[in-house]
Short mmCIF file of C-alpha atoms in Angstrom, two decimals:
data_model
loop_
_atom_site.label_atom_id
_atom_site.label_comp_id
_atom_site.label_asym_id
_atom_site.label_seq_id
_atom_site.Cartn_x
_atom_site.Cartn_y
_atom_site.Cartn_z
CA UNK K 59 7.46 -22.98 -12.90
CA UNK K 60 10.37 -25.26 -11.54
CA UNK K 61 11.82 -22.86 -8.83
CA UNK K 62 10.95 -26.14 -6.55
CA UNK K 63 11.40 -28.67 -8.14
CA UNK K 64 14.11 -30.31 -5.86
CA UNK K 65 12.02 -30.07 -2.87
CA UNK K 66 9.76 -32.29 -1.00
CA UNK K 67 7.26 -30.60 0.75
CA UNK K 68 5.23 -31.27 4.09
CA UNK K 69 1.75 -29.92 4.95
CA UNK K 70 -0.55 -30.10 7.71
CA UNK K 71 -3.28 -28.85 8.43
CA UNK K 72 -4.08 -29.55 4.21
CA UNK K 73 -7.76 -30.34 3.71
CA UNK K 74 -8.72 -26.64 3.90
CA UNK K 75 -7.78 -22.82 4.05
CA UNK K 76 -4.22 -21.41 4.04
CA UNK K 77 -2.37 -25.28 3.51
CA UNK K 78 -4.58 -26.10 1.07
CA UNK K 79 -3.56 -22.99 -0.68
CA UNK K 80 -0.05 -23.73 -0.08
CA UNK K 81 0.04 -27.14 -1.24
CA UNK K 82 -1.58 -25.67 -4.60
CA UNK K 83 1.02 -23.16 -4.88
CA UNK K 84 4.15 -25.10 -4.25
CA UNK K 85 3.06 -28.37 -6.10
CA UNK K 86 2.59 -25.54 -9.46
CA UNK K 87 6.06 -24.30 -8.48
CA UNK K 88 7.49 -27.48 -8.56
CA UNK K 89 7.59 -29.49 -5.26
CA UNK K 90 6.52 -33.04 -4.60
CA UNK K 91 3.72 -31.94 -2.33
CA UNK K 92 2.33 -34.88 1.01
CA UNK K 93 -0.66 -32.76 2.36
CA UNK K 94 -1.64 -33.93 5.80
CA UNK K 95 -4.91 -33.49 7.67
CA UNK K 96 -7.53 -35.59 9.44
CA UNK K 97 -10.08 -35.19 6.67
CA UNK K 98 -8.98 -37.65 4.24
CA UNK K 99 -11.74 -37.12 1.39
CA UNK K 100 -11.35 -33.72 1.34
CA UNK K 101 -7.24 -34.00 0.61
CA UNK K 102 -7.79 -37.04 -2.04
CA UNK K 103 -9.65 -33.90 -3.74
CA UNK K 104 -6.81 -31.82 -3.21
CA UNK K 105 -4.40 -34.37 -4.55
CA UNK K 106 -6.59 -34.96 -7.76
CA UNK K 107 -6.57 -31.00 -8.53
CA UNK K 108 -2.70 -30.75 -8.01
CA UNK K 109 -2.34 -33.76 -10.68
CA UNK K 110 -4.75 -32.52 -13.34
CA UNK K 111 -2.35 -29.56 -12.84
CA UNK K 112 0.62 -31.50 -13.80
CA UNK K 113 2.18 -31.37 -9.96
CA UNK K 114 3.06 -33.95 -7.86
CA UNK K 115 0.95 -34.90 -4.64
CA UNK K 116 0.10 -37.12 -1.95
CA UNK K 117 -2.55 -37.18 0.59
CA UNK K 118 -1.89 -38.99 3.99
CA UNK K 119 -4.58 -39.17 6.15
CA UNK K 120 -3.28 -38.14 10.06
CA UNK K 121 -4.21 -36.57 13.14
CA UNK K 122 -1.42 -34.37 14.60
CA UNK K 123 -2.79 -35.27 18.23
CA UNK K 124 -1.44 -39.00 17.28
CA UNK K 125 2.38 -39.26 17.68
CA UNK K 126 1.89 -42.59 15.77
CA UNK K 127 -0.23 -41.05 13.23
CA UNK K 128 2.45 -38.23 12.34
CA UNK K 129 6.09 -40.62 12.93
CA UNK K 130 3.73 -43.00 10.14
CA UNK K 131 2.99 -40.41 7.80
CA UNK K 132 6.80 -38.98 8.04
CA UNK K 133 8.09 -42.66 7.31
CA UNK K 134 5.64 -43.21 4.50
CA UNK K 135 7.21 -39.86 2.89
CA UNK K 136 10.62 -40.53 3.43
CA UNK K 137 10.22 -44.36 1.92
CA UNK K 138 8.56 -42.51 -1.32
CA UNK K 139 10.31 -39.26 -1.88
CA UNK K 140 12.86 -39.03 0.31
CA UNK K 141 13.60 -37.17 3.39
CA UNK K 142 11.89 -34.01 3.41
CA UNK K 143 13.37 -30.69 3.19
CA UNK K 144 10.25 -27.98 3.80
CA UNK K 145 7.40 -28.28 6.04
CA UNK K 146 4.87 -26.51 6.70
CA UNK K 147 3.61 -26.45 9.89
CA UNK K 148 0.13 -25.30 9.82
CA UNK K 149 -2.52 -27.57 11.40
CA UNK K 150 -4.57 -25.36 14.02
CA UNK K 151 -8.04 -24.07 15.82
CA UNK K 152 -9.08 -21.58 16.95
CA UNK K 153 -12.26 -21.86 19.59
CA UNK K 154 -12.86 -18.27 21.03
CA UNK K 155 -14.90 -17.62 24.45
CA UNK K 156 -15.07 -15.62 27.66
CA UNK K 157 -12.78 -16.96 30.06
CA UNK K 158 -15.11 -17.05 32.93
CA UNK K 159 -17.05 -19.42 30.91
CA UNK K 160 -14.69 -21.83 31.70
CA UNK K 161 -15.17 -23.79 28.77
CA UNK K 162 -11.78 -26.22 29.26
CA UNK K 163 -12.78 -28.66 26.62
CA UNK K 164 -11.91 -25.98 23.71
CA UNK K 165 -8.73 -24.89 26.37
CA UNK K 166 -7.20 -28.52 25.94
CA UNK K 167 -8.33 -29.12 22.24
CA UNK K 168 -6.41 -25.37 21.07
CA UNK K 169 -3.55 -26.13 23.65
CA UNK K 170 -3.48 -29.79 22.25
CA UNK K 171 -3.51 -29.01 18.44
CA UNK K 172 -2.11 -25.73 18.40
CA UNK K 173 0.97 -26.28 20.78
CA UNK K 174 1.14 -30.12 21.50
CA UNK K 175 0.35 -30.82 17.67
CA UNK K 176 3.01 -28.26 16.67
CA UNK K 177 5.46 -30.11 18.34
CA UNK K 178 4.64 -33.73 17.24
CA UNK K 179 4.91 -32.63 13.78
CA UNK K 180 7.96 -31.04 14.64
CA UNK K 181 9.25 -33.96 16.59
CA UNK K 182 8.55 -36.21 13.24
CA UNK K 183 9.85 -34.53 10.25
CA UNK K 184 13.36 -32.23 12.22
CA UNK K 185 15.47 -36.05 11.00
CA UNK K 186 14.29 -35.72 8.00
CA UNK K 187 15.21 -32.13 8.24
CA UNK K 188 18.44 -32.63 9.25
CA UNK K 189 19.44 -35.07 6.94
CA UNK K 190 17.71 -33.27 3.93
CA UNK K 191 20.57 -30.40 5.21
CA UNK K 192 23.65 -32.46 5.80
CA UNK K 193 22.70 -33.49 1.79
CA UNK K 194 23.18 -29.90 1.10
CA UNK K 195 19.95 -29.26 0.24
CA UNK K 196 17.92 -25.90 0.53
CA UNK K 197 15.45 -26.71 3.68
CA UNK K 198 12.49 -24.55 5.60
CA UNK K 199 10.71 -25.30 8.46
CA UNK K 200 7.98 -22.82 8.73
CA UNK K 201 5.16 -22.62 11.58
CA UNK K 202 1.86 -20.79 11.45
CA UNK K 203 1.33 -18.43 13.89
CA UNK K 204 -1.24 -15.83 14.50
CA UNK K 205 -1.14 -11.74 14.98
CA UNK K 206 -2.56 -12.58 17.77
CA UNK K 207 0.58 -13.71 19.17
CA UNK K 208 1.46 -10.30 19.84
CA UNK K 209 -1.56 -8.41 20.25
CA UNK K 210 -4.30 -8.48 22.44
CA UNK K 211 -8.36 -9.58 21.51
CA UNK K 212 -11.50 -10.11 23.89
CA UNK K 213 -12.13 -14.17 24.30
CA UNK K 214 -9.01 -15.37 22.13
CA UNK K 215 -6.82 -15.60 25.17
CA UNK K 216 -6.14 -19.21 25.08
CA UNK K 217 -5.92 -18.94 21.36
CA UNK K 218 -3.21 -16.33 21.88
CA UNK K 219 -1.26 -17.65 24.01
CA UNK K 220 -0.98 -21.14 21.52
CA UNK K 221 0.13 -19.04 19.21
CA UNK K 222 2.82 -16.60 21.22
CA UNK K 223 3.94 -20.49 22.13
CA UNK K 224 4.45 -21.03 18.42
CA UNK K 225 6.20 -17.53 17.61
CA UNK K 226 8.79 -17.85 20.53
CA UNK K 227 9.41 -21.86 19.37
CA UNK K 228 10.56 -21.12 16.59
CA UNK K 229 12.39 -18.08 17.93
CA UNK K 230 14.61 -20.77 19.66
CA UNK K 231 14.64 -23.49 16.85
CA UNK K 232 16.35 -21.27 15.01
CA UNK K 233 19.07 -20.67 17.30
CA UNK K 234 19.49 -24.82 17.58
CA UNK K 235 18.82 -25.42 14.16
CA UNK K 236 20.33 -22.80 11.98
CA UNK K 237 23.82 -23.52 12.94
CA UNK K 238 22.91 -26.95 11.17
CA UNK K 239 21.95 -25.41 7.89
CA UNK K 240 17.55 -25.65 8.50
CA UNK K 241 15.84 -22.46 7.84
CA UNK K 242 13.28 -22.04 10.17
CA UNK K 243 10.21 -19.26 10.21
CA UNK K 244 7.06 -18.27 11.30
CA UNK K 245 4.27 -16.82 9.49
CA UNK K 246 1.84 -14.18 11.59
CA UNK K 247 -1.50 -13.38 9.95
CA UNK K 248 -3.90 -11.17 10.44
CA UNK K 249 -7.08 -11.35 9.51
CA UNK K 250 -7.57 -14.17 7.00
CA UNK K 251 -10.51 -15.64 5.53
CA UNK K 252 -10.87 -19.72 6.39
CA UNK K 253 -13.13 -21.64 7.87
CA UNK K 254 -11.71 -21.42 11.61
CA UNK K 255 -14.21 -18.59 12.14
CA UNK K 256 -16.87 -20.75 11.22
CA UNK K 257 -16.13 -23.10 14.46
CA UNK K 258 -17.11 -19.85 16.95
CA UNK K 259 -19.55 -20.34 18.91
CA UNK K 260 -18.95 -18.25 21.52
CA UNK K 261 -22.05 -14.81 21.12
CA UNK K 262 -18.89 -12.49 22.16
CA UNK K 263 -16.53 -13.49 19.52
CA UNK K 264 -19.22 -14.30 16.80
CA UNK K 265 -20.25 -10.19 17.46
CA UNK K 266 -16.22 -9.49 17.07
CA UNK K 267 -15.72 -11.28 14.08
CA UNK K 268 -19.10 -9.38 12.51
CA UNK K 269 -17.75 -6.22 13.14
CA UNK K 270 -14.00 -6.96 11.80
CA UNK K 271 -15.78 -7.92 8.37
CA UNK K 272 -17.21 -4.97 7.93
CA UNK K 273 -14.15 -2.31 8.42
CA UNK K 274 -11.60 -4.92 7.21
CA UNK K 275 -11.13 -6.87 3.67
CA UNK K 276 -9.60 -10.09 5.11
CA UNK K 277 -6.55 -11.59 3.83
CA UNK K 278 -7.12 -14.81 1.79
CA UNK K 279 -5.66 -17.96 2.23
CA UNK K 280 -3.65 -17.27 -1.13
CA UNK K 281 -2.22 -14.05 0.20
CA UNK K 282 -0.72 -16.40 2.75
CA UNK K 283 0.58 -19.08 0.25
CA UNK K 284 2.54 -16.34 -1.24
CA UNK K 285 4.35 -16.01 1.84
CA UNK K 286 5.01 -19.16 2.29
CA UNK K 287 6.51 -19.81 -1.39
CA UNK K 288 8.75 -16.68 -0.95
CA UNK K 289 9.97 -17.69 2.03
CA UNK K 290 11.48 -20.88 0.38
CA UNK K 291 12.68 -19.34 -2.49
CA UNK K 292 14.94 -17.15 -0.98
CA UNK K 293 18.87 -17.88 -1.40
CA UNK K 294 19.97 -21.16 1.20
CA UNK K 295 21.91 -18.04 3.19
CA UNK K 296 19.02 -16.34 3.30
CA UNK K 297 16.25 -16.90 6.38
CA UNK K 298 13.41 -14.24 7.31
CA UNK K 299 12.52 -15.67 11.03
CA UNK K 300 9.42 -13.44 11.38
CA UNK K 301 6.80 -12.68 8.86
CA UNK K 302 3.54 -10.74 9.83
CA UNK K 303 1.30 -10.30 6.93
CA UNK K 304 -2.08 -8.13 7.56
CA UNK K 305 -4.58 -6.75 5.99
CA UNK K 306 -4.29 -3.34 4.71
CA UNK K 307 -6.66 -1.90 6.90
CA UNK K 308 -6.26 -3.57 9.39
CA UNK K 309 -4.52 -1.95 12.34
CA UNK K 310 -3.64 -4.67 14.97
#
């Protein structure tokens, strides 16, 4: 499939899950695919299976807590492909607990990835947006949210509120950033099945998280992809701000 093959595509949060997914499934649909994500080894595997494929990859090693690390990988993409013109914005954790446990190292490390990370990457790759538009090409910024952005869960509050951050962002990116021809999105899960629920730790949420799996077939991180690939398909007038995708039975 060539439905994008004139794009260059951006990906954080690669090595794993739901941008691993989507690198797999835009790189088969065409795009020149630079997955990003602190976990170097594990994206060097990622860019082998995307060649043997026949698509077009690159793996950059960065840390989206590292201004440096992020305005390096952005100028190492632009130098090789070209200013980018989709990006995924999807690097994120999720560290569940009671807040009376006052557990503020996982507070600063969700608030610093999921909000402060968000925003470097952002910060990077909106020139190369920008310019990718004023060239008259078809361009997507699209951020990963959560469902839990709009509803409410026992010991995800900070991890909720990251993600309502995220949601409303983009909200207002669109309003600046539309007018100059960027498409900009954000994707709301549900239930989906990655390794961020293997990080709890947290007896409460590991009990939660138990109990979901048994009333609810999770989403996988393919399900998600799909989203992702539709959303940059659609015609350049064309720009769904909002996407929440959920399990079938799940109810909130």
């Amino acid at each position: 499939m060539t439905q994008l093959s004139n794009r260059v595509a951006v990906i954080t949060g690669a090595s794993s899950g739901i941008g691993r997914a989507t690198a797999k499934l835009l790189a088969a649909r065409g795009a020149k695919v630079a997955v990003l994500a602190r976990r170097g080894d594990m994206l060097e595997q990622l860019v082998a299976e995307i060649r043997a494929a026949g698509g077009t990859a690159m793996a950059l090693t960065v840390d989206v807590t590292d201004q440096a690390s992020i305005d390096k990988a952005a100028a190492t993409i632009e130098q090789s492909w070209g200013p980018a013109n989709l990006v995924f914005n999807n690097a994120g954790v999720m560290l569940p607990a009671a807040i009376e446990a006052r557990e503020t190292g996982p507070w600063e490390q969700q608030i610093d990835l999921n909000v402060t990370g968000a925003m470097r990457v952002i910060s990077a790759f909106v020139p190369q947006l920008l310019k990718s538009a004023e060239a008259g090409a078809t361009v997507d910024l699209v951020n990963t949210s959560s469902i839990a952005a709009q509803n409410i869960y026992p010991y995800f509050a900070v991890y909720s509120a990251t993600k309502a951050y995220v949601s409303h962002l983009t909200r207002h990116l669109r309003a600046e950033l539309g007018p100059k021809n960027v498409r900009v999105s954000v994707i709301e899960p549900g239930c989906t099945d990655t390794e961020l629920q293997g990080h709890f730790q947290f007896p409460g949420a590991i009990a939660w998280l138990e109990g979901a799996k048994q009333t609810i077939n999770f989403l996988k991180p393919e399900d998600v992809a799909e989203v992702v690939g539709f959303l940059a398909t659609q015609p350049k007038h064309v720009n769904l701000q909002q996407v929440v995708v959920m399990p079938t039975n799940q109810a909130s």
